[in-house]
């Protein structure tokens, strides 16, 4: 396993080619991994997931000072976050044509490449944290984004938030 605390920088570097594919003239995409914090015990329940998300925000930097509002509903599958990431970059809100009607449509090869790059980012996250055992939507903060999604990722030993967003 790679160094979990180095995951945010590694994801930032690995996401650059993907962000280049998603860039358009009107919007800037973001794919970021927030701070990584240790997890103690077994797979968290709903209340524990809220505590883990709060610990990620409390670790400082982006989102520092934010208070998680309510329980985090876990997804039924621990792999759901991978599907969400792939879907957003291939056909969802992060695709330029989905954000702006006049945006250039991506070619099938560019869409395929975006999916491959998203899978690579997901693999890199799990290489740093270990297999994700549970995940769920965190919700805000949105920080004036046009669109955003914050996904809590929890492995046996580590927790972090994968931040997907589009800004003007």
mmCIF file of N, CA and C in Angstrom, residues 2-20 29-36 81-82 85 94 117-129 132 151 153 160-164:
data_model
loop_
_atom_site.group_PDB
_atom_site.id
_atom_site.type_symbol
_atom_site.label_atom_id
_atom_site.label_comp_id
_atom_site.label_asym_id
_atom_site.label_seq_id
_atom_site.Cartn_x
_atom_site.Cartn_y
_atom_site.Cartn_z
ATOM 1 N N UNK A 2 0.517 2.223 -0.794
ATOM 2 C CA UNK A 2 1.235 3.497 -0.854
ATOM 3 C C UNK A 2 0.910 4.331 0.383
ATOM 4 N N UNK A 3 1.641 5.397 0.600
ATOM 5 C CA UNK A 3 1.444 6.267 1.746
ATOM 6 C C UNK A 3 0.071 6.941 1.675
ATOM 7 N N UNK A 4 -0.836 6.636 2.612
ATOM 8 C CA UNK A 4 -2.174 7.227 2.570
ATOM 9 C C UNK A 4 -2.166 8.751 2.655
ATOM 10 N N UNK A 5 -1.246 9.321 3.409
ATOM 11 C CA UNK A 5 -1.227 10.772 3.581
ATOM 12 C C UNK A 5 -0.763 11.498 2.315
ATOM 13 N N UNK A 6 -0.148 10.764 1.394
ATOM 14 C CA UNK A 6 0.276 11.349 0.117
ATOM 15 C C UNK A 6 -0.816 11.263 -0.951
ATOM 16 N N UNK A 7 -1.939 10.659 -0.613
ATOM 17 C CA UNK A 7 -3.011 10.451 -1.589
ATOM 18 C C UNK A 7 -3.537 11.739 -2.214
ATOM 19 N N UNK A 8 -3.797 12.805 -1.442
ATOM 20 C CA UNK A 8 -4.343 14.015 -2.093
ATOM 21 C C UNK A 8 -3.432 14.575 -3.196
ATOM 22 N N UNK A 9 -2.126 14.630 -2.951
ATOM 23 C CA UNK A 9 -1.205 15.138 -3.972
ATOM 24 C C UNK A 9 -1.135 14.197 -5.169
ATOM 25 N N UNK A 10 -1.147 12.897 -4.914
ATOM 26 C CA UNK A 10 -1.090 11.919 -6.001
ATOM 27 C C UNK A 10 -2.343 12.001 -6.869
ATOM 28 N N UNK A 11 -3.491 12.170 -6.239
ATOM 29 C CA UNK A 11 -4.746 12.272 -6.989
ATOM 30 C C UNK A 11 -4.761 13.564 -7.801
ATOM 31 N N UNK A 12 -4.278 14.649 -7.223
ATOM 32 C CA UNK A 12 -4.222 15.920 -7.956
ATOM 33 C C UNK A 12 -3.413 15.763 -9.240
ATOM 34 N N UNK A 13 -2.249 15.117 -9.146
ATOM 35 C CA UNK A 13 -1.395 14.928 -10.321
ATOM 36 C C UNK A 13 -2.055 13.978 -11.324
ATOM 37 N N UNK A 14 -2.642 12.888 -10.839
ATOM 38 C CA UNK A 14 -3.252 11.903 -11.733
ATOM 39 C C UNK A 14 -4.508 12.434 -12.404
ATOM 40 N N UNK A 15 -5.201 13.366 -11.756
ATOM 41 C CA UNK A 15 -6.451 13.894 -12.311
ATOM 42 C C UNK A 15 -6.221 14.955 -13.385
ATOM 43 N N UNK A 16 -5.013 15.503 -13.488
ATOM 44 C CA UNK A 16 -4.761 16.579 -14.467
ATOM 45 C C UNK A 16 -5.166 16.227 -15.890
ATOM 46 N N UNK A 17 -4.756 15.066 -16.428
ATOM 47 C CA UNK A 17 -5.172 14.746 -17.809
ATOM 48 C C UNK A 17 -6.685 14.598 -17.945
ATOM 49 N N UNK A 18 -7.332 14.080 -16.919
ATOM 50 C CA UNK A 18 -8.785 13.945 -16.947
ATOM 51 C C UNK A 18 -9.444 15.321 -16.926
ATOM 52 N N UNK A 19 -8.957 16.205 -16.081
ATOM 53 C CA UNK A 19 -9.508 17.557 -16.020
ATOM 54 C C UNK A 19 -9.313 18.298 -17.337
ATOM 55 N N UNK A 20 -8.197 18.042 -18.016
ATOM 56 C CA UNK A 20 -7.970 18.644 -19.334
ATOM 57 C C UNK A 20 -9.047 18.205 -20.327
ATOM 58 N N UNK A 29 -13.540 22.228 -14.202
ATOM 59 C CA UNK A 29 -13.848 21.052 -13.392
ATOM 60 C C UNK A 29 -12.816 20.867 -12.271
ATOM 61 N N UNK A 30 -13.249 20.230 -11.192
ATOM 62 C CA UNK A 30 -12.374 19.901 -10.065
ATOM 63 C C UNK A 30 -12.571 18.451 -9.681
ATOM 64 N N UNK A 31 -11.474 17.755 -9.479
ATOM 65 C CA UNK A 31 -11.483 16.418 -8.882
ATOM 66 C C UNK A 31 -10.371 16.456 -7.844
ATOM 67 N N UNK A 32 -10.770 16.466 -6.568
ATOM 68 C CA UNK A 32 -9.807 16.617 -5.488
ATOM 69 C C UNK A 32 -10.090 15.599 -4.390
ATOM 70 N N UNK A 33 -9.038 15.171 -3.750
ATOM 71 C CA UNK A 33 -9.153 14.348 -2.562
ATOM 72 C C UNK A 33 -8.776 15.233 -1.387
ATOM 73 N N UNK A 34 -9.680 15.367 -0.435
ATOM 74 C CA UNK A 34 -9.408 16.199 0.729
ATOM 75 C C UNK A 34 -8.479 15.454 1.680
ATOM 76 N N UNK A 35 -8.269 15.993 2.843
ATOM 77 C CA UNK A 35 -7.358 15.379 3.808
ATOM 78 C C UNK A 35 -7.722 13.923 4.067
ATOM 79 N N UNK A 36 -6.722 13.144 4.413
ATOM 80 C CA UNK A 36 -6.900 11.751 4.783
ATOM 81 C C UNK A 36 -6.740 11.667 6.296
ATOM 82 N N UNK A 81 -19.006 4.686 -5.322
ATOM 83 C CA UNK A 81 -18.262 5.925 -5.591
ATOM 84 C C UNK A 81 -17.512 5.836 -6.910
ATOM 85 N N UNK A 82 -16.983 4.646 -7.241
ATOM 86 C CA UNK A 82 -16.286 4.458 -8.521
ATOM 87 C C UNK A 82 -17.243 4.652 -9.685
ATOM 88 N N UNK A 85 -18.073 8.418 -10.017
ATOM 89 C CA UNK A 85 -16.965 9.141 -10.648
ATOM 90 C C UNK A 85 -16.940 8.881 -12.151
ATOM 91 N N UNK A 94 -20.143 16.507 -15.352
ATOM 92 C CA UNK A 94 -18.786 16.982 -15.592
ATOM 93 C C UNK A 94 -18.414 17.010 -17.078
ATOM 94 N N UNK A 117 -9.346 7.221 -17.503
ATOM 95 C CA UNK A 117 -8.614 8.070 -16.562
ATOM 96 C C UNK A 117 -9.310 8.104 -15.200
ATOM 97 N N UNK A 118 -10.634 8.136 -15.188
ATOM 98 C CA UNK A 118 -11.373 8.096 -13.925
ATOM 99 C C UNK A 118 -11.119 6.787 -13.187
ATOM 100 N N UNK A 119 -11.102 5.672 -13.929
ATOM 101 C CA UNK A 119 -10.796 4.387 -13.309
ATOM 102 C C UNK A 119 -9.378 4.392 -12.726
ATOM 103 N N UNK A 120 -8.442 5.033 -13.427
ATOM 104 C CA UNK A 120 -7.078 5.133 -12.925
ATOM 105 C C UNK A 120 -6.990 5.950 -11.645
ATOM 106 N N UNK A 121 -7.745 7.046 -11.574
ATOM 107 C CA UNK A 121 -7.784 7.862 -10.350
ATOM 108 C C UNK A 121 -8.363 7.031 -9.201
ATOM 109 N N UNK A 122 -9.440 6.296 -9.463
ATOM 110 C CA UNK A 122 -10.056 5.454 -8.431
ATOM 111 C C UNK A 122 -9.080 4.375 -7.956
ATOM 112 N N UNK A 123 -8.389 3.743 -8.891
ATOM 113 C CA UNK A 123 -7.392 2.729 -8.515
ATOM 114 C C UNK A 123 -6.288 3.336 -7.650
ATOM 115 N N UNK A 124 -5.854 4.541 -8.007
ATOM 116 C CA UNK A 124 -4.805 5.224 -7.247
ATOM 117 C C UNK A 124 -5.270 5.523 -5.818
ATOM 118 N N UNK A 125 -6.513 5.971 -5.677
ATOM 119 C CA UNK A 125 -7.052 6.245 -4.333
ATOM 120 C C UNK A 125 -6.990 4.979 -3.491
ATOM 121 N N UNK A 126 -7.451 3.864 -4.047
ATOM 122 C CA UNK A 126 -7.444 2.621 -3.273
ATOM 123 C C UNK A 126 -6.036 2.064 -3.077
ATOM 124 N N UNK A 127 -5.107 2.384 -3.957
ATOM 125 C CA UNK A 127 -3.712 1.983 -3.739
ATOM 126 C C UNK A 127 -3.132 2.709 -2.521
ATOM 127 N N UNK A 128 -3.606 3.916 -2.262
ATOM 128 C CA UNK A 128 -3.137 4.693 -1.111
ATOM 129 C C UNK A 128 -3.892 4.350 0.172
ATOM 130 N N UNK A 129 -5.212 4.179 0.072
ATOM 131 C CA UNK A 129 -6.031 3.994 1.272
ATOM 132 C C UNK A 129 -6.342 2.550 1.601
ATOM 133 N N UNK A 132 -11.924 0.596 -0.487
ATOM 134 C CA UNK A 132 -12.995 1.355 0.159
ATOM 135 C C UNK A 132 -14.058 0.358 0.608
ATOM 136 N N UNK A 151 -17.991 12.912 -1.823
ATOM 137 C CA UNK A 151 -18.180 11.504 -1.506
ATOM 138 C C UNK A 151 -17.221 11.093 -0.394
ATOM 139 N N UNK A 153 -15.204 8.485 1.513
ATOM 140 C CA UNK A 153 -14.633 7.173 1.216
ATOM 141 C C UNK A 153 -13.975 6.656 2.489
ATOM 142 N N UNK A 160 -11.498 9.760 3.791
ATOM 143 C CA UNK A 160 -11.264 11.013 3.064
ATOM 144 C C UNK A 160 -12.549 11.382 2.322
ATOM 145 N N UNK A 161 -12.532 12.513 1.677
ATOM 146 C CA UNK A 161 -13.671 12.944 0.855
ATOM 147 C C UNK A 161 -13.165 13.231 -0.550
ATOM 148 N N UNK A 162 -13.802 12.614 -1.536
ATOM 149 C CA UNK A 162 -13.533 12.878 -2.934
ATOM 150 C C UNK A 162 -14.481 13.993 -3.364
ATOM 151 N N UNK A 163 -13.895 15.113 -3.759
ATOM 152 C CA UNK A 163 -14.666 16.300 -4.126
ATOM 153 C C UNK A 163 -14.679 16.421 -5.655
ATOM 154 N N UNK A 164 -15.869 16.395 -6.222
ATOM 155 C CA UNK A 164 -16.087 16.591 -7.649
ATOM 156 C C UNK A 164 -16.881 17.882 -7.792
#
